[in-house]
mmCIF file of C-alpha atoms and ligand atoms in Angstrom:
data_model
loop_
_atom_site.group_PDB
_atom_site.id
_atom_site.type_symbol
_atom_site.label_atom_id
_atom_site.label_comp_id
_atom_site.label_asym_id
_atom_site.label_seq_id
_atom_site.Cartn_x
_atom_site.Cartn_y
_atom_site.Cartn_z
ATOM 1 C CA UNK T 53 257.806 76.864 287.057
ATOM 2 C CA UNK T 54 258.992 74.112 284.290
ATOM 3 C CA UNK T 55 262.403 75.302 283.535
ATOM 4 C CA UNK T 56 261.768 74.411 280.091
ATOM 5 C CA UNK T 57 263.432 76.629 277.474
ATOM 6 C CA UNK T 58 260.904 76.329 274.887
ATOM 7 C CA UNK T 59 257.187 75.479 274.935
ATOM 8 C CA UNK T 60 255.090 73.795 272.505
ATOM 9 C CA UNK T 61 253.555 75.348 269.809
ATOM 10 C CA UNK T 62 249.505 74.923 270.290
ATOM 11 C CA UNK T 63 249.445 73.549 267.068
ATOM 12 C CA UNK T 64 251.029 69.915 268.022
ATOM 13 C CA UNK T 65 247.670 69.682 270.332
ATOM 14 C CA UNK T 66 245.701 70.484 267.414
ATOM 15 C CA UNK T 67 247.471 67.961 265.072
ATOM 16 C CA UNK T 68 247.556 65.146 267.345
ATOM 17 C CA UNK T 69 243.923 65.296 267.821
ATOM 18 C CA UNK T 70 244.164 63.592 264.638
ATOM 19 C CA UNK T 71 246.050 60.488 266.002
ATOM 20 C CA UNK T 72 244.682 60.434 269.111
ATOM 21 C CA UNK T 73 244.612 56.443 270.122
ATOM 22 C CA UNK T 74 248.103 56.576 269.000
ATOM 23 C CA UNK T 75 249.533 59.264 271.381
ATOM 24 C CA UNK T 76 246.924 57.863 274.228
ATOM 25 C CA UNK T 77 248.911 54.238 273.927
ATOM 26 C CA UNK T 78 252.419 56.025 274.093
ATOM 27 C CA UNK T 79 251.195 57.990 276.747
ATOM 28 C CA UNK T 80 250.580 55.195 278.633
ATOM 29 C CA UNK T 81 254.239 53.848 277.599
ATOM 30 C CA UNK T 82 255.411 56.614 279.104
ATOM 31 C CA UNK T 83 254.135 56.606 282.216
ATOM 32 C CA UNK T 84 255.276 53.106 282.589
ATOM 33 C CA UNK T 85 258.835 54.343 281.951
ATOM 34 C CA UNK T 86 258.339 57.136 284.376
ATOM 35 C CA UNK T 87 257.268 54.388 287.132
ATOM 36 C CA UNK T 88 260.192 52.326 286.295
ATOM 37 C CA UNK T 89 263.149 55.147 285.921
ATOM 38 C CA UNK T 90 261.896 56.203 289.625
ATOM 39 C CA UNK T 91 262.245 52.512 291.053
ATOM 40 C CA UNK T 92 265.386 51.923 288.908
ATOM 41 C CA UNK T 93 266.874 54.834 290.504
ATOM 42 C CA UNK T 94 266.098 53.415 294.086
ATOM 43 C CA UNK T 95 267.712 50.482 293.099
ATOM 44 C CA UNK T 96 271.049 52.349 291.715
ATOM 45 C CA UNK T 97 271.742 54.717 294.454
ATOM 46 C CA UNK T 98 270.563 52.926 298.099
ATOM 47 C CA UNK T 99 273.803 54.866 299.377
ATOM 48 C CA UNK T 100 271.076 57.811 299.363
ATOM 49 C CA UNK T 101 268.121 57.312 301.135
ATOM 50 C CA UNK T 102 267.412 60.589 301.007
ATOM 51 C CA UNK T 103 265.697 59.511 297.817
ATOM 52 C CA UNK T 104 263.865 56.069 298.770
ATOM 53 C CA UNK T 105 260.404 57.355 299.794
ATOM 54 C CA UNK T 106 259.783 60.067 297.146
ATOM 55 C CA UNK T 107 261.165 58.051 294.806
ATOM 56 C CA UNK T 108 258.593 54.998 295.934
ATOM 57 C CA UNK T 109 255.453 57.551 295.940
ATOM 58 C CA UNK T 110 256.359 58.886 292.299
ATOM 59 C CA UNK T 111 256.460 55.719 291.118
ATOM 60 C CA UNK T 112 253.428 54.426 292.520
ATOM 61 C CA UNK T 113 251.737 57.598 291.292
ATOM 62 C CA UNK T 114 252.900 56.772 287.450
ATOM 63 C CA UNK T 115 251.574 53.502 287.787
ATOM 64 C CA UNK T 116 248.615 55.078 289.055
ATOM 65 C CA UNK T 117 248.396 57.219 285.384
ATOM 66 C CA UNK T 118 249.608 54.041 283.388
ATOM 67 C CA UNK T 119 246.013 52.053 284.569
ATOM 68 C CA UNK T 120 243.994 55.016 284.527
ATOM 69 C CA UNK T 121 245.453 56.093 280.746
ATOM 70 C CA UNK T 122 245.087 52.000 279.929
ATOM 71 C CA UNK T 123 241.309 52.652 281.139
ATOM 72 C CA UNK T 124 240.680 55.696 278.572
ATOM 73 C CA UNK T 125 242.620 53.538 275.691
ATOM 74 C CA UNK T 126 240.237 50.404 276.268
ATOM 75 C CA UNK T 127 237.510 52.573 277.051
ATOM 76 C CA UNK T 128 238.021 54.113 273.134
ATOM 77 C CA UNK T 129 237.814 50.531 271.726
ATOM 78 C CA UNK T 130 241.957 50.144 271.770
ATOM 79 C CA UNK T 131 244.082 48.604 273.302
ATOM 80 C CA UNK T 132 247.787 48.801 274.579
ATOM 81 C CA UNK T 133 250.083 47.350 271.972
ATOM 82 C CA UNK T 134 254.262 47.415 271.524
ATOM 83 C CA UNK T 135 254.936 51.285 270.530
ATOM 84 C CA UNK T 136 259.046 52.178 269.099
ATOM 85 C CA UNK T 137 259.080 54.948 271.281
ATOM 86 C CA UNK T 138 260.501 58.804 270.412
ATOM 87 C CA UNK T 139 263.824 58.786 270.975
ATOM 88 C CA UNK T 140 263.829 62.102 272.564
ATOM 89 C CA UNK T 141 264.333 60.297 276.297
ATOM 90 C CA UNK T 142 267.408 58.488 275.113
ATOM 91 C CA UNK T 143 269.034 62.068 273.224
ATOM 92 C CA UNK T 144 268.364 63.737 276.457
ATOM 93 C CA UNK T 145 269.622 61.467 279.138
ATOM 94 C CA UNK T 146 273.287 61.336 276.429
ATOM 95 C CA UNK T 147 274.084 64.676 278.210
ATOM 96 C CA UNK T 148 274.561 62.943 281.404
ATOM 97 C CA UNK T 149 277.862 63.452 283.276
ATOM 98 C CA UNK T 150 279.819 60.261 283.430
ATOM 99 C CA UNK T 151 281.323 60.450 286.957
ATOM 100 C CA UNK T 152 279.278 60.066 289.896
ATOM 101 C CA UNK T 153 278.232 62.042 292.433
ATOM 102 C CA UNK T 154 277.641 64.627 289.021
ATOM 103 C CA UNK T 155 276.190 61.592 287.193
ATOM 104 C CA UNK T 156 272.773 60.805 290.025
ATOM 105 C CA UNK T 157 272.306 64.953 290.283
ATOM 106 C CA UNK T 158 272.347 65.191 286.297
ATOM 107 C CA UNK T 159 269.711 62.105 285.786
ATOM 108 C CA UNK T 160 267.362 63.172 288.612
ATOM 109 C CA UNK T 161 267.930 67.096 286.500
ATOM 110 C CA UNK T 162 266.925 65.139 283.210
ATOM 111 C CA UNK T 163 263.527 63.241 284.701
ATOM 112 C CA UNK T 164 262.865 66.548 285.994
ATOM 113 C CA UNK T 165 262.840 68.103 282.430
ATOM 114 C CA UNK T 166 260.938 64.829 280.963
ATOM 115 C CA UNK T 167 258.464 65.755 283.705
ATOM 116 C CA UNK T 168 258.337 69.206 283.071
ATOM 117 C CA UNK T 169 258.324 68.317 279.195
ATOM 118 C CA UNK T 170 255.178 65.824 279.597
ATOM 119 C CA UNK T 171 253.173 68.329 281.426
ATOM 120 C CA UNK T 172 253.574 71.004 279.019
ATOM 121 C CA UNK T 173 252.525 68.686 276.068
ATOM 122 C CA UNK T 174 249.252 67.449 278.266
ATOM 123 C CA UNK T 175 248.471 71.413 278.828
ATOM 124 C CA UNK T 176 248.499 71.981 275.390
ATOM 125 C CA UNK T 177 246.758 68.912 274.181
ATOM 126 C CA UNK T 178 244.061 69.586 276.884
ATOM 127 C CA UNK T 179 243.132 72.902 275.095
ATOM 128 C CA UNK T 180 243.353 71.216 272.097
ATOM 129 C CA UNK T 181 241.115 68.549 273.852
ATOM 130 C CA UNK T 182 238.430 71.434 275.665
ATOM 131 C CA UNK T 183 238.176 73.075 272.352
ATOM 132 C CA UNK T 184 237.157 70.270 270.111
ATOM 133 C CA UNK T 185 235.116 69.053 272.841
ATOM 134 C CA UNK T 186 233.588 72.739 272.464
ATOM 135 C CA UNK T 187 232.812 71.949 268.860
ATOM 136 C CA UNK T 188 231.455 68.794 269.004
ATOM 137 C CA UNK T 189 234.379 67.224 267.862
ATOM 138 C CA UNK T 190 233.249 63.523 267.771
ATOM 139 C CA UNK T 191 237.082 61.928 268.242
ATOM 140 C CA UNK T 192 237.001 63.639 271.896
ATOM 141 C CA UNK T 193 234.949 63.266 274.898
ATOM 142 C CA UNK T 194 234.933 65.258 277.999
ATOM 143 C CA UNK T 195 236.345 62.680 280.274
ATOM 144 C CA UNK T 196 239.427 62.740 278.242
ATOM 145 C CA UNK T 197 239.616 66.676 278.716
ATOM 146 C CA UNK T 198 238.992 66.041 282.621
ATOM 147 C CA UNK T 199 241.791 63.312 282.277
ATOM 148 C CA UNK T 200 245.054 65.617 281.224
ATOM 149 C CA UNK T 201 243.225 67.970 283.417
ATOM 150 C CA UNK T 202 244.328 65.446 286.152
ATOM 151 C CA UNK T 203 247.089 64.552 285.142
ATOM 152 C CA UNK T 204 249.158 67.569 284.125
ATOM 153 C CA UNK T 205 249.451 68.880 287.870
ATOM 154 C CA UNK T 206 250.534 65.902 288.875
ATOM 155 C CA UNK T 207 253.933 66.000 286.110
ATOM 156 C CA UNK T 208 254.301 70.163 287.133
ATOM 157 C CA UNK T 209 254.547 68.330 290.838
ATOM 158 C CA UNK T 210 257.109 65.647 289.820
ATOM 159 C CA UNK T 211 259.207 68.330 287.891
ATOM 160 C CA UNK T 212 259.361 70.500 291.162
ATOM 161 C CA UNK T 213 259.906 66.996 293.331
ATOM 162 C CA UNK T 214 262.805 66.137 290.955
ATOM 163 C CA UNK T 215 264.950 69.315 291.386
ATOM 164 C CA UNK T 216 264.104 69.136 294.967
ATOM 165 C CA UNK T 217 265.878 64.928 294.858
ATOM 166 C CA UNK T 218 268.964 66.955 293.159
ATOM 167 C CA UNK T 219 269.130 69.689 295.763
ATOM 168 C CA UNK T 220 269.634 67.070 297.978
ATOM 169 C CA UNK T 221 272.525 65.099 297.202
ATOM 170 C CA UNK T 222 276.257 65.679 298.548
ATOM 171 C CA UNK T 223 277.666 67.804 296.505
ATOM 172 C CA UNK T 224 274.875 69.885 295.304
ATOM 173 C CA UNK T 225 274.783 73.468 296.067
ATOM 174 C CA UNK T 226 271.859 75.493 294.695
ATOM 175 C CA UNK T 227 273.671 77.582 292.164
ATOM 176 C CA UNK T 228 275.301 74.270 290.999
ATOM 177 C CA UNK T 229 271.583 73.022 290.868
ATOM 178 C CA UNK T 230 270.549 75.997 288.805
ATOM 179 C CA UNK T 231 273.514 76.348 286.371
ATOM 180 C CA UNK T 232 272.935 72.683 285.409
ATOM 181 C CA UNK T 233 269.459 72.728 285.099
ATOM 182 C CA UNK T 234 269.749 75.265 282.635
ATOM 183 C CA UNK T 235 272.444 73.882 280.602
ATOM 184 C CA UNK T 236 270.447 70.313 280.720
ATOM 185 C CA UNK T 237 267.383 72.500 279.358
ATOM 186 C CA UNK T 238 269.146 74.134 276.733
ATOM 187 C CA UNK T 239 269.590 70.830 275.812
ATOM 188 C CA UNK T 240 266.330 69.712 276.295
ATOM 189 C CA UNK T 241 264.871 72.159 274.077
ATOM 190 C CA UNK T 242 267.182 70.922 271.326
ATOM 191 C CA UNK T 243 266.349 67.504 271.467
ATOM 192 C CA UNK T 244 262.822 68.320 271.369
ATOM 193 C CA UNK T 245 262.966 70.512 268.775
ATOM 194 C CA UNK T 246 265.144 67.874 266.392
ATOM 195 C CA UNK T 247 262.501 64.966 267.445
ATOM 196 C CA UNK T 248 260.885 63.087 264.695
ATOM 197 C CA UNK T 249 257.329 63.677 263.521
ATOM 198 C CA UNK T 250 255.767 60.639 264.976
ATOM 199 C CA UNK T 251 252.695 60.175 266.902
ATOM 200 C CA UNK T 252 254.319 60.551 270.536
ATOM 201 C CA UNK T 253 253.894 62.369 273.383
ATOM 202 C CA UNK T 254 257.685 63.968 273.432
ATOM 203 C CA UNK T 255 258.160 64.265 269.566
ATOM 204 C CA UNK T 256 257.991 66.535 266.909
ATOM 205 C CA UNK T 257 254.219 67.266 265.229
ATOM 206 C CA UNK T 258 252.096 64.061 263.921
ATOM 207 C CA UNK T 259 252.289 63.219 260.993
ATOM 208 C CA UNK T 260 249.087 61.771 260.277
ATOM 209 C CA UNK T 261 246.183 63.400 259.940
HETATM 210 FE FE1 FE2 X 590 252.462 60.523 285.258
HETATM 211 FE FE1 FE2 X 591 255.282 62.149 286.208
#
């Protein structure tokens, strides 16, 4: 269960077939950022260490993604270059309650959502992927289909692992948990929706075709 209010239309997968490389080098921006939100929160809150080891293990598993999605990119003939990236993360995180212990419970809420956000994108990008592949599409090959096969169970686990880090912070019933996970994802559906049409992984449709 993603938590997410509203799910991508199959039609970004289909248009950002046609910018591919671009979306496979912010892809790999993004897992970057995912490895170093999940360290920088280890370094923010050691007065929970409740969080240390998951926290550790998610961000060695992003790093994980960022080589193998760096290994696809060079593999197409690209290469991993300076990206502006969507600012859908930054729009999202502004909902963040100021005052701690609200403020750690409402950022581990919001990587849960970018999680949950970045998985639903890579399922419908790997249809998009599995059905060009189908036609012969020459821009795709199949080990890119098996690769967001991978790697969208893995995001669907860090969404779950996320809201489980929140559930366990002073302070945190579960019907707190719930309540703000689904005013964070009210949110999150906003920003998504209101995202620019650029060639990212958590925007609005590509522009290019
Ligand atoms: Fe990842
Ligand atoms: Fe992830």
């Amino acid at each position: 269960m993603l938590h997410l209010h509203a799910r991508t239309d199959p039609a970004w997968g289909r248009r950002a077939l046609a910018c591919l490389d671009e979306i496979l080098v912010d892809h790999a921006h993004c897992e970057k950022k995912a490895a170093s939100t999940a360290i920088g929160l280890v370094f923010r809150y050691p007065e929970y260490p409740q969080l240390a080891v998951p926290l550790a293990r998610l961000a060695r598993e992003e790093l994980e993604h960022f080589e193998l999605v760096i290994g696809h990119i060079r593999r197409r003939g690209g290469e991993l270059g300076r990206l502006r990236p969507s600012p859908y993360a930054a729009e999202l995180v502004a909902a963040v309650d100021r005052h701690e212990p609200a403020r750690a419970i409402d950022t581990l809420l919001c990587c849960a959502l970018i999680e949950a956000r970045s998985c639903d994108r890579m399922q419908v990008l790997q249809r998009a992927l599995a059905d060009a592949l189908a036609h012969a599409d020459p821009r795709v090959d199949a080990e890119l289909v098996e690769l967001y096969d991978g790697l969208l169970a893995c995001e669907a686990r860090h969404h779950a692992s996320y809201v489980e880090l929140a559930r366990l912070l002073p302070g945190a019933d579960r019907v707190q948990i719930e309540a703000r996970l689904e005013a964070l994802a009210q949110h999150e559906a906003q920003v998504i929706a209101g995202a620019p049409p650029i060639a990212r992984l958590h925007a609005a449709l590509p522009a290019c075709e």
